[in-house]
XYZ file of C-alpha atoms in Angstrom:
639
model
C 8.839 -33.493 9.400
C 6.151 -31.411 10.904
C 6.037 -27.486 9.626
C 6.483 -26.336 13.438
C 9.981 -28.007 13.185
C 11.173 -25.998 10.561
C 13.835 -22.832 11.764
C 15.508 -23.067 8.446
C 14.457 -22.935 5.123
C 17.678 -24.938 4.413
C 15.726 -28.135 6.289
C 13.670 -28.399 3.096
C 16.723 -29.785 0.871
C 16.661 -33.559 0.590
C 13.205 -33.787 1.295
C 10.755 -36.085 -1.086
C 8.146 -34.717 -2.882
C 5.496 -35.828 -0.764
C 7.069 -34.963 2.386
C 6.821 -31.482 0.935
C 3.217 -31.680 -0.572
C 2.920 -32.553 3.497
C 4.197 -28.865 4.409
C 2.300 -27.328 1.691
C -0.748 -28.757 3.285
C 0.502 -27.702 6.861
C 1.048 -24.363 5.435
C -2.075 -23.772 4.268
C -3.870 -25.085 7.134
C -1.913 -22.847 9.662
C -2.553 -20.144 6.973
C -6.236 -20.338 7.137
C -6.405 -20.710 10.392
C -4.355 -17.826 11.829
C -6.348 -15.140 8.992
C -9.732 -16.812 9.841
C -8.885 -15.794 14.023
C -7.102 -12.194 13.191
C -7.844 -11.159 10.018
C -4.741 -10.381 7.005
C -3.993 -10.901 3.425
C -5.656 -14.535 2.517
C -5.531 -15.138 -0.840
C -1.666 -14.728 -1.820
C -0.102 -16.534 0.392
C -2.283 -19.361 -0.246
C -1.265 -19.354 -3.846
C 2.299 -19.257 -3.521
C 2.924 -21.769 -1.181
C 4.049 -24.489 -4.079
C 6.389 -21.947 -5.722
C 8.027 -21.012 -2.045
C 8.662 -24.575 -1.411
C 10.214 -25.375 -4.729
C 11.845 -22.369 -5.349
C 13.681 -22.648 -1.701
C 14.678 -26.175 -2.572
C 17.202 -24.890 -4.726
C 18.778 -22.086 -2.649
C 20.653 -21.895 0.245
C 19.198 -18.788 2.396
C 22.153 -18.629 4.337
C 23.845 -16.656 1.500
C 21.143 -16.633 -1.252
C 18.653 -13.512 -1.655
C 15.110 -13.133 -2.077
C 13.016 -10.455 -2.312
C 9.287 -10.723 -1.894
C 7.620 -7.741 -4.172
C 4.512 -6.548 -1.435
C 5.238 -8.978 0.979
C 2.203 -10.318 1.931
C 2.134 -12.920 -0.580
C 4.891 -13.981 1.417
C 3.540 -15.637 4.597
C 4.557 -18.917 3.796
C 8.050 -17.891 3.531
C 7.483 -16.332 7.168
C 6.469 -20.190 8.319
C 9.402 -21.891 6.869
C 11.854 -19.353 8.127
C 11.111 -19.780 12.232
C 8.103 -18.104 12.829
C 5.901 -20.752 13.228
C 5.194 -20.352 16.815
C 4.498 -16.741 16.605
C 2.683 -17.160 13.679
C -0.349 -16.690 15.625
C 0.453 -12.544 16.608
C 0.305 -11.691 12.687
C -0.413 -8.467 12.470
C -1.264 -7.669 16.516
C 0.962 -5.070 18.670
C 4.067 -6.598 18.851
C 3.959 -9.464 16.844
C 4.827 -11.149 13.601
C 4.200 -8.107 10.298
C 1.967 -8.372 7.616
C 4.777 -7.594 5.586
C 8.424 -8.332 5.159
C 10.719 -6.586 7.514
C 14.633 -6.701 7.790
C 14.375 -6.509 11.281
C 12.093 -9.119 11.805
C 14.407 -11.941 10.259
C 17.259 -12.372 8.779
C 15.654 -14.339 6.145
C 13.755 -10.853 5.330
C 16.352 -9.661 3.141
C 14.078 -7.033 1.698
C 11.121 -4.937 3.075
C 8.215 -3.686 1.262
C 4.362 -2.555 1.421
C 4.344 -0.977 -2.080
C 3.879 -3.043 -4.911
C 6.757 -3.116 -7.711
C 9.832 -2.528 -6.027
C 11.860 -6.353 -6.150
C 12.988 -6.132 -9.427
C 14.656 -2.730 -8.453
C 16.514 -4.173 -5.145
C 17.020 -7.400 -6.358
C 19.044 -6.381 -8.898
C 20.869 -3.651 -7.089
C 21.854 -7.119 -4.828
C 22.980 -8.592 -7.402
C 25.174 -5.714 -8.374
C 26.607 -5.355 -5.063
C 27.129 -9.004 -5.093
C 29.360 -8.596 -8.309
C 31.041 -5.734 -7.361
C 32.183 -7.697 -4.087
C 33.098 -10.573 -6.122
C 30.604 -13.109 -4.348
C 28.652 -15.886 -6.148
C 24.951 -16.025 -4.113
C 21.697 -15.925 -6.056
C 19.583 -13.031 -5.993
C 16.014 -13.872 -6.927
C 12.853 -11.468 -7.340
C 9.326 -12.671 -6.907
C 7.037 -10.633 -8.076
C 3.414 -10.432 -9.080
C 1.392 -10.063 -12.489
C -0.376 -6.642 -10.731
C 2.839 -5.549 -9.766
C 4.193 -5.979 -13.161
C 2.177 -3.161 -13.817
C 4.051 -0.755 -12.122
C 6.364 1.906 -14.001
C 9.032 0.922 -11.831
C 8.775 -3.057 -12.056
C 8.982 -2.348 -16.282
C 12.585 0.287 -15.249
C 13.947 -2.493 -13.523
C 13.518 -4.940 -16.673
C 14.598 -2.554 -18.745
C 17.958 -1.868 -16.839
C 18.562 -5.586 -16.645
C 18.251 -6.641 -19.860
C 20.958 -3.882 -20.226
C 23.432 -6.586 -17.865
C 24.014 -9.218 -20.085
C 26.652 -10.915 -17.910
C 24.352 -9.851 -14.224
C 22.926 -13.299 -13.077
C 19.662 -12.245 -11.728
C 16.186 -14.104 -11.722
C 13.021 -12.873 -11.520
C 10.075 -15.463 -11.291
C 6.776 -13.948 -12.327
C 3.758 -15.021 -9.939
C 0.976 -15.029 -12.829
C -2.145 -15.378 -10.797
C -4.229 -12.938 -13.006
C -4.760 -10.818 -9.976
C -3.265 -8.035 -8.050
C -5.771 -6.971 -5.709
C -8.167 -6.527 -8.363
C -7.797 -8.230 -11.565
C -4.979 -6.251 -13.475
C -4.947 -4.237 -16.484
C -3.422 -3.478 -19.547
C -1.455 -4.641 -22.441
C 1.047 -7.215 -20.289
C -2.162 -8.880 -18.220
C -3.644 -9.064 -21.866
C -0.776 -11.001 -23.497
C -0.028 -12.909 -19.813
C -3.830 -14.228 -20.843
C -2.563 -15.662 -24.266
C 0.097 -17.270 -22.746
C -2.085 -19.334 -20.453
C -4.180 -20.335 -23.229
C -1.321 -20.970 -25.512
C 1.517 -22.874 -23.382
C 5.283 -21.883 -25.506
C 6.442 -25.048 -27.316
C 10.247 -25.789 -26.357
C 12.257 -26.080 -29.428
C 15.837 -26.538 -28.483
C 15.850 -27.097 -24.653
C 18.827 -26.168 -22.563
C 19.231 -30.043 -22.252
C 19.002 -30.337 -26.058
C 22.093 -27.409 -27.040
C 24.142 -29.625 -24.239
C 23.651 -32.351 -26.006
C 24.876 -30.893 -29.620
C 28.071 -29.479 -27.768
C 29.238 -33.037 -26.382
C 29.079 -34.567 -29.690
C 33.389 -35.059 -30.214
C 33.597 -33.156 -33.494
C 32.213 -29.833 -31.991
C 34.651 -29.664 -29.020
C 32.009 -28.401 -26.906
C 31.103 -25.182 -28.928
C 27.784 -24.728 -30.389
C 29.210 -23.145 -34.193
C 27.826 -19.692 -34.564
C 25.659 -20.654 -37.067
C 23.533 -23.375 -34.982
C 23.715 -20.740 -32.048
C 21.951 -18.078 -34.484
C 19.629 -20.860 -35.756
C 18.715 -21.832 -32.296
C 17.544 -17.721 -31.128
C 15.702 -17.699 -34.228
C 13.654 -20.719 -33.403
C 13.387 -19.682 -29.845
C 11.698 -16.532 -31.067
C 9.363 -18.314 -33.734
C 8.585 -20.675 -30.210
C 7.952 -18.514 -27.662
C 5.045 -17.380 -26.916
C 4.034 -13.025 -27.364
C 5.157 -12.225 -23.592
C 8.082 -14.605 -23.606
C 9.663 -12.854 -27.017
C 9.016 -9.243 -25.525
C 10.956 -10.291 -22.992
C 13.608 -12.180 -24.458
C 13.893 -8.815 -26.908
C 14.225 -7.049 -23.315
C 17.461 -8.796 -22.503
C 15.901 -11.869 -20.528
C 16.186 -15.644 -20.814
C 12.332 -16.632 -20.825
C 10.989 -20.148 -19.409
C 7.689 -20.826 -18.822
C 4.913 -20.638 -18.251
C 5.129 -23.281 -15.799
C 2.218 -24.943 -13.155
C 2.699 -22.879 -9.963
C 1.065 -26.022 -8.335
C 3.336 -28.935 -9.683
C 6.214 -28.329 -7.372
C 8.879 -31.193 -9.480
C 8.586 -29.293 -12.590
C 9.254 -25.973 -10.837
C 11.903 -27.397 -9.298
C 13.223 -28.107 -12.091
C 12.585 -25.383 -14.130
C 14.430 -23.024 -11.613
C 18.025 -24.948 -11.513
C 17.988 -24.284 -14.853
C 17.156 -21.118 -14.319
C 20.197 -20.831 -11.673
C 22.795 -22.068 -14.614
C 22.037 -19.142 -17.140
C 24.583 -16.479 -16.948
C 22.096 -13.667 -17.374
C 19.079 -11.994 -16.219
C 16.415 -14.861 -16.137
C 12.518 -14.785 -16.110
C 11.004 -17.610 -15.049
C 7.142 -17.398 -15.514
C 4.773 -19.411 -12.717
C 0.796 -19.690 -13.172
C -0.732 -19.904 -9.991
C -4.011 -19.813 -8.540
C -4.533 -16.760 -5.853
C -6.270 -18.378 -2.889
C -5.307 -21.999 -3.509
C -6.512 -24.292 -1.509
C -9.246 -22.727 -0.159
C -12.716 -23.055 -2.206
C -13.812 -19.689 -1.225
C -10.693 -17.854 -1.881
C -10.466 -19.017 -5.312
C -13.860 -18.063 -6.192
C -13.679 -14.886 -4.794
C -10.373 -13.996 -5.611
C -10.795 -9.888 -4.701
C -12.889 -10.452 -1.776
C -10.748 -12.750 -0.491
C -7.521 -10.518 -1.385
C -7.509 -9.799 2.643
C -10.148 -10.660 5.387
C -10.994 -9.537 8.880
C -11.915 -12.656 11.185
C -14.060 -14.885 9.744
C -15.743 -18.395 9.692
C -13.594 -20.560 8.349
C -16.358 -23.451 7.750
C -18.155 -21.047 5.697
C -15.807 -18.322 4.711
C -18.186 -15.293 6.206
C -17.440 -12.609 7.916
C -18.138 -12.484 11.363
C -21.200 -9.870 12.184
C -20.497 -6.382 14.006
C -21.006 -6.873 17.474
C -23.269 -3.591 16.904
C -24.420 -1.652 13.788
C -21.897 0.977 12.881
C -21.767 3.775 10.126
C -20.838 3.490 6.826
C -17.186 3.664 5.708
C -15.886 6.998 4.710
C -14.723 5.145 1.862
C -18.272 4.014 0.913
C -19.807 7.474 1.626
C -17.222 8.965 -0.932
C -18.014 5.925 -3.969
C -21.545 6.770 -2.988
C -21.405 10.408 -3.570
C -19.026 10.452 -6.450
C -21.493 8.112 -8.215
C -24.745 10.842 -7.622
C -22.221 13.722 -8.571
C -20.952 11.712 -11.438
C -24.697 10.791 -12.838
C -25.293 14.499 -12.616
C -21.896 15.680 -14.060
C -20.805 13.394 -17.283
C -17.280 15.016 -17.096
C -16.589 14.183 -13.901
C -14.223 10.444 -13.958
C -12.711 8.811 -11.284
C -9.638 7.698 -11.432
C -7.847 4.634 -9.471
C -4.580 2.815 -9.253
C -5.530 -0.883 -8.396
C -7.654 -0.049 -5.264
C -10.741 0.303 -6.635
C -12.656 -1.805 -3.686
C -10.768 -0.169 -1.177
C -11.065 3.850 -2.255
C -14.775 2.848 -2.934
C -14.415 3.303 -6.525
C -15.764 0.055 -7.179
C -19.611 1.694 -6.459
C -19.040 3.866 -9.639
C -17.040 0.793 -11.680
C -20.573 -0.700 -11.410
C -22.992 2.144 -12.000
C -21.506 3.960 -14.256
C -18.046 2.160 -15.954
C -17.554 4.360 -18.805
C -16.239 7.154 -15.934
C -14.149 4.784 -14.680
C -10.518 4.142 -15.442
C -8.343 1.605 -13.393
C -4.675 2.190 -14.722
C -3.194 -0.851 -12.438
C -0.566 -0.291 -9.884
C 0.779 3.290 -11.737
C 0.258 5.955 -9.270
C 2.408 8.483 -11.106
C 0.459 8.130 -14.527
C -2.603 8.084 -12.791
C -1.635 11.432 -11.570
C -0.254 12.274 -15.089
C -3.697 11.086 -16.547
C -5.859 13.123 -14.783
C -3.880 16.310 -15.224
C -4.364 15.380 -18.852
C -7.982 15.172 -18.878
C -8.353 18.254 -16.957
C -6.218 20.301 -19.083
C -8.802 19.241 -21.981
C -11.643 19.991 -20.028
C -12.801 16.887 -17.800
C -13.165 16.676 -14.114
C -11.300 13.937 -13.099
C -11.393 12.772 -9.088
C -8.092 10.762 -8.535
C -8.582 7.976 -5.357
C -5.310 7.044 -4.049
C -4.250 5.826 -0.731
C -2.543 8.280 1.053
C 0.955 6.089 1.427
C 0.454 5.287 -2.411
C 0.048 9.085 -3.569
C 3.426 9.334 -2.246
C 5.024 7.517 -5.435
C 3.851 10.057 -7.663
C 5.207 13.498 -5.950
C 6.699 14.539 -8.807
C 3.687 14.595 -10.894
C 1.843 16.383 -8.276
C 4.413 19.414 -8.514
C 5.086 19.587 -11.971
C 2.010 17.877 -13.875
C -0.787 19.229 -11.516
C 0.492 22.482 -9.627
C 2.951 24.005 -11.758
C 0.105 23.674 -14.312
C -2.795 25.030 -11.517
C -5.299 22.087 -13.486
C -8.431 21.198 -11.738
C -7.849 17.978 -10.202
C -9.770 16.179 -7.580
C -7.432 13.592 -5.446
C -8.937 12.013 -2.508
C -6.421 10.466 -0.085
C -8.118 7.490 1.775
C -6.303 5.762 4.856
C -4.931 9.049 5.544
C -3.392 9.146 9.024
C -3.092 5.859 10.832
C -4.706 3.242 9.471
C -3.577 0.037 11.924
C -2.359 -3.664 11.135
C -0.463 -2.938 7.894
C 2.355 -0.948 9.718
C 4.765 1.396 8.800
C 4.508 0.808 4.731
C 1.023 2.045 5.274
C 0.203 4.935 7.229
C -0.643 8.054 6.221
C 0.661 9.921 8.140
C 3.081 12.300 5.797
C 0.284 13.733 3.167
C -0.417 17.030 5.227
C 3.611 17.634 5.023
C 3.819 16.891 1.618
C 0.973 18.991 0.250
C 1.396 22.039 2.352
C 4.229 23.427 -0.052
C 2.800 22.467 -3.574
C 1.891 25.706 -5.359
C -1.624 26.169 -6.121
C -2.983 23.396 -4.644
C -6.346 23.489 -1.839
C -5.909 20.664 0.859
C -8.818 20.360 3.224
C -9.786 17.368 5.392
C -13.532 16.416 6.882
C -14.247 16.491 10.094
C -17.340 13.707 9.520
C -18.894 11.506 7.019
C -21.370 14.574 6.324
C -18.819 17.348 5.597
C -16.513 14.672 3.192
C -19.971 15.139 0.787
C -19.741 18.864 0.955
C -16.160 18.662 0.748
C -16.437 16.619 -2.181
C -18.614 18.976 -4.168
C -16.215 21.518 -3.183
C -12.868 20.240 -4.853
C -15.215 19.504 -8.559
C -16.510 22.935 -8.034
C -12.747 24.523 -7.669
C -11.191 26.012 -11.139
C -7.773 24.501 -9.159
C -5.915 21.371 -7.982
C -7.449 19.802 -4.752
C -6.934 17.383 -2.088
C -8.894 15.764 0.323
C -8.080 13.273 3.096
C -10.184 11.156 4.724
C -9.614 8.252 7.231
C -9.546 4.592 7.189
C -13.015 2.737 8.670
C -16.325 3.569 9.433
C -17.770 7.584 9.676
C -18.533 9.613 13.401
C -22.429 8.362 12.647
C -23.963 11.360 11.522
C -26.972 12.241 8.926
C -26.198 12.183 5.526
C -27.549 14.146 2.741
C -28.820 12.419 -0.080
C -28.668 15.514 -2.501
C -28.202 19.272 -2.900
C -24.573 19.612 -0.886
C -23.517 23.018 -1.287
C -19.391 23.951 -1.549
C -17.830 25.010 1.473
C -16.601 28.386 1.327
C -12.672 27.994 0.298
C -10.191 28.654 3.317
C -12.799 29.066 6.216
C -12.577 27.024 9.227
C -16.115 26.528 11.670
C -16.301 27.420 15.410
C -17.191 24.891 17.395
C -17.358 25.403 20.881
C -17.194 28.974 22.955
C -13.938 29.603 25.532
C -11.382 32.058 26.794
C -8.819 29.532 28.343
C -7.159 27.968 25.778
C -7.988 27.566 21.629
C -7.876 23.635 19.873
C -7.795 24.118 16.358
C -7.971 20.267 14.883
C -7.897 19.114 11.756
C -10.027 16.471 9.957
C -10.178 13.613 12.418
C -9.208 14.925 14.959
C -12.126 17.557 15.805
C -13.683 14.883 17.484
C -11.673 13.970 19.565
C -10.987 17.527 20.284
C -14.334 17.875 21.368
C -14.034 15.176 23.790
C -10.972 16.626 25.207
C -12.721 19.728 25.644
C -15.283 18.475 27.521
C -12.700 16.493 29.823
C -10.877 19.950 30.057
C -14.332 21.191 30.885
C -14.746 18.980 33.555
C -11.589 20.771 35.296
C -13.097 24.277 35.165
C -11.060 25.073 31.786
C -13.163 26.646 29.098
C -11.601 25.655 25.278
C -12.758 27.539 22.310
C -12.295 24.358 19.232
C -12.118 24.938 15.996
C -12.287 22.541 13.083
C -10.230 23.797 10.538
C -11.444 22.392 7.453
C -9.154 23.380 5.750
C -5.088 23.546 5.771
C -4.579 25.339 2.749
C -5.520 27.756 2.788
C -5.406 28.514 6.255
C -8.551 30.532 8.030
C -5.882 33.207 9.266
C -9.181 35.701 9.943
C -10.576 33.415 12.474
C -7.474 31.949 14.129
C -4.955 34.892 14.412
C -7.473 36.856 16.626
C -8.682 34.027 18.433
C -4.632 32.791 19.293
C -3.815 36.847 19.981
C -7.032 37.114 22.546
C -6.909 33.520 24.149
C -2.908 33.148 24.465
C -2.795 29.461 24.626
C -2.770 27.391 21.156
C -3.444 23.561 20.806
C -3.115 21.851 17.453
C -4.236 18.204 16.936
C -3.449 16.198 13.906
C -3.210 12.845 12.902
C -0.119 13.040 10.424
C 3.288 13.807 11.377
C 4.145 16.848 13.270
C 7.080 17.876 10.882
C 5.563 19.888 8.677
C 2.540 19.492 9.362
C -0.982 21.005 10.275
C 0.218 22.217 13.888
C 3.742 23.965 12.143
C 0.860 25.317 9.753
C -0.273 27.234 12.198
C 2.756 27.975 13.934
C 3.584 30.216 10.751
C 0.620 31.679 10.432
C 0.581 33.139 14.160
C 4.415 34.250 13.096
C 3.880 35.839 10.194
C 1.056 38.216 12.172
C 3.530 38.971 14.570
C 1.174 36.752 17.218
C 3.872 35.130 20.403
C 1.972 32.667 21.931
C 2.823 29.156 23.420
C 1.557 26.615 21.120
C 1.514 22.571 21.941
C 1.516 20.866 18.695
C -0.248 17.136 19.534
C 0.337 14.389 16.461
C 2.429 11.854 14.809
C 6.078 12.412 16.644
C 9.069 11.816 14.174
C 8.499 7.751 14.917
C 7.605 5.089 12.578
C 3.936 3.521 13.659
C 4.373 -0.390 13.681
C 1.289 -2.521 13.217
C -0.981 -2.602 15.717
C -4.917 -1.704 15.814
C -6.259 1.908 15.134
C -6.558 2.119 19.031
C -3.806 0.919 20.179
C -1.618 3.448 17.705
C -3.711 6.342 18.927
C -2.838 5.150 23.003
C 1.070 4.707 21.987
C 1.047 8.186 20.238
C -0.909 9.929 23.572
C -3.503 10.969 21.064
C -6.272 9.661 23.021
C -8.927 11.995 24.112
C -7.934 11.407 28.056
C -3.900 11.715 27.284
C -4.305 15.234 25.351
C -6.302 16.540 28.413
C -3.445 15.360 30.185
C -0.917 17.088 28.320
C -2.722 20.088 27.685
C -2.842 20.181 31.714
C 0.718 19.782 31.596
C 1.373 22.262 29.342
C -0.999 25.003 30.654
C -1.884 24.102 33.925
C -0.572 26.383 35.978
C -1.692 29.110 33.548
C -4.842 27.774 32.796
C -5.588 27.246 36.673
C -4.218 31.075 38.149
C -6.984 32.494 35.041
C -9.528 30.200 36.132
C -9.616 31.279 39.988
C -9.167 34.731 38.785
C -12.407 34.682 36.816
C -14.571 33.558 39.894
C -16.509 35.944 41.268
C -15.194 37.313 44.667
């Protein structure tokens, strides 16, 4: 069987061993070669592909659940479950997600682009399941990084609270998330691989005692209490914390040896409990790079697949907004020993990785924890550090609570900078950030300001260590607008106070962050019309520059906002309240996010969908304004 004929995971059953180590192979190859022409996640889906195969040898997907924790460990489960042939669009407008997505399959049973969440829904399926008095399987997979999560260690704690719940969870142990993890569970997940659990009194075994004839098929209490007592005294350090959690432990088991896997799961299937069954894998399997370069390899844009390098830029471009941050938290922090930044698993992709190296003791990775990581820094700044929180703006969102009550209630000066803010492409609706100016307009004390180039994020950056308060800034995914950086001696904005761009009487653009330049450019298309636009780059949202836009919106008349996060409640309603409260009446087009989901596609093609393109706001503000804009303009010519 070749892996293209495959439209059912359920065509796997009855096949030999080496007819699957054939689609393992196939797997991998159409793997590599679809992330090596588009880009996507690389390594964990090349280490799973064993444990998909064996684990979906002993379920039946027509009724059976899975849920994938992330999701993009779980491309080989896309290419077993008829999407082969569109295999090639991962990740392009209109094609096959980088994640899992009920819509996209039926076989998706769960979706997800956070880490830590299949525990949770797993074992609400497997509630619902008992409630409705079926008998499917309901299986999490779930990573060692993810393991870190608060929620992953809820989930285990509420089922090892359902004795009589079956419920598995098999624990992909690959020593990674995105970057290796951390803390006490990825320390005693290292013992284990060094010391494999010795199994006194196998399932096989107690069957055995229970068929002799005198025992009637009971195992005597006393034997049963001897046999738990052993088990404990056998099992390794992780395996007895969870067995003490409620859990039937087995493992650790190869991830790569697909027969003892097999294996290891029907037996898993015949407990009558919540079962972990631990896996050891190797992230990027398969692929010599990938497995020596298990973060860099994580996820790839196109690259060589003889040699595993990146394909140059076509032309030079500016450095990252991510990288100017790392760079200029590292000068501030060699300056400033107080000053620690603080990430949740992302260190590579905030740029925190710059200060990791140079200077690791004001560094803290707390793993995939976004509300301690909140918690922490509001700790440290309550005792007197300055602690500068990087968290993706979609991954901030798991800790809102914190924000309110740990960090604004509290007014404690804490630094978060919110990278892939607004829309950040191929990763799809898990991902963008497109809800962080809604959600920190209404936290009390808090100042939220966003860059309108590489240049002003410094400033802006000295700003929020320099404020006695809570602060956020956002700053967008990929590379900066290209301008001069300063290599020392950025001064702090002045709180609350936006910058004038361009002169004009016809209409005012106040934009926000990254959108001033496009704003510009629409201006200058507007330009081209006859139609002079005053811009403004608002720096900051809150607090507002009320001075300078209330009298500019009362003497101009016409009010443009441009933002790229959702409109509802956002930078645009911002100022909509503002120009109320002053008692200013003016029409005002609000351009951003509409109340839409934004699938994966590229940057670009987002921005064209959304009409946020420098040519379609012209458009629209035409549309808007036209006639208005056109009667002033012939009125202002000279007769």
């Amino acid at each position: 069987m070749h892996l293209s004929e495959l439209s059912h995971p359920n065509q796997l059953h009855g096949l030999t061993l080496l007819e699957l180590e054939a689609i393992a192979r196939q797997i991998r190859e159409k793997h590599l070669e679809t992330v090596s022409t588009s880009g996507g996640h690389l390594g964990p889906g090349l280490g799973v592909v064993e444990l998909t195969l064996a684990l979906y040898q002993t379920l039946d997907l027509d009724h059976d659940r899975v849920v994938w924790d992330v999701g993009h460990q779980a491309y080989p489960h896309k290419l077993i479950t008829g999407r082969y042939g569109q295999f090639h669009t991962l990740r392009q407008q209109g094609g096959v997600a980088g994640y899992l997505k009920r819509s996209e399959s039926r076989f998706d049973h769960f979706g997800a682009g956070h880490a830590s969440t299949s525990i949770s829904a797993a074992l609400g399926m497997a509630l619902a399941r008992d409630r409705q008095g079926l008998n499917h399987k309901c299986v999490a997979v779930i990573g060692d990084g993810a393991l870190t999560g608060g929620m992953a260690l809820e989930a285990i704690n509420h089922a090892g609270h359902l004795p009589h719940t079956k419920f598995m969870v098999v624990l992909n142990d690959n020593d990674m998330s995105i970057s290796p993890p951390v803390g006490a569970l990825s320390t005693y997940l290292n013992r284990m691989r060094l010391s494999p659990p010795v199994q006194f009194l196998s399932g096989s075994a107690e069957e055995a005692v229970k068929s002799l004839p005198f025992m009637h098929g009971q195992l005597p209490s006393e034997l049963s209490r001897l046999k738990e007592g052993m088990k404990r005294l056998a099992v390794p350090k992780v395996g007895a914390v969870f067995e003490e959690l409620g859990f039937t432990y087995m493992g650790p088991v190869d991830g790569h040896d697909m027969a003892a896997m097999m294996r290891t799961f029907q037996a898993a299937h015949r407990c009558d409990g919540p079962v972990l069954v631990h896996v050891v894998t190797t992230k990027g399997k398969g692929y010599p790079y990938a497995e020596a370069d298990q973060v860099g390899y994580h996820a790839q844009s196109a690259f060589d697949l003889s040699t595993g390098k990146s394909f140059p830029a076509k032309r030079p471009k500016p450095p990252s907004y991510s990288k100017v941050f790392g760079q200029t938290l590292v000068k501030l922090c060699e300056q400033n020993s107080n000053i620690v930044g603080i990430t949740a698993a992302m260190a590579t992709g905030t740029g925190l990785d710059l200060l990791q190296k140079a200077l690791p003791q004001q560094y803290i990775d707390v793993g995939i924890a976004e509300q301690h990581a909140v918690t922490l820094a509001a700790g440290m700044a309550a005792d007197g550090l300055r602690p500068v929180a990087a968290i993706y703006s979609t991954f901030l969102q798991r800790a809102y609570d914190q924000l309110i009550h740990d960090v604004g209630i509290q007014n404690l000066p804490v630094c978060f900078v919110m990278d892939r803010a607004g829309i950040v492409g191929a990763d799809g609706p898990t991902h963008q950030g497109q809800y962080d100016i809604s959600y920190l307009r209404c936290i009390p004390n808090f100042t939220v300001m966003a860059p309108k180039d590489e240049a002003e994020l410094q400033r802006m950056l000295v700003t929020c260590i320099a404020h006695p308060g809570p602060t956020a800034l956002r700053i967008p995914r990929g590379e900066g607008e290209g301008v001069p950086l300063l290599e020392e001696g950025w001064e702090p904005l002045e709180i609350g106070r936006a910058e004038q761009l361009a002169e004009g009487d016809d209409l005012l653009i106040v934009a926000y962050g990254a959108m001033v330049a496009p704003a510009m450019a629409t201006a200058g298309l507007l330009q081209e019309q006859g139609i002079r636009a005053a811009v403004v780059n608002a720096r900051f949202l809150r607090p507002l520059d009320e001075s300078l836009l209330v009298p500019m919106a009362r003497r101009i008349g016409r009010v443009v906002t441009m933002e790229e996060g959702c409109l509802a409640g956002g930078f645009g309603a911002a100022v909509l309240e503002a120009l109320q409260d002053h008692d200013v009446l003016v029409p005002v087009l609000r351009i951003g996010i509409p109340d839409q989901l934004v699938d994966h596609a590229s940057p670009d093609q987002s921005k064209q969908a959304l009409g946020l393109t420098p040519t379609q706001m012209a458009q629209r503000i035409s549309d808007k304004f036209g006639v208005a804009l056109n009667h002033q303009y012939r009125e202002a010519q000279p007769v």
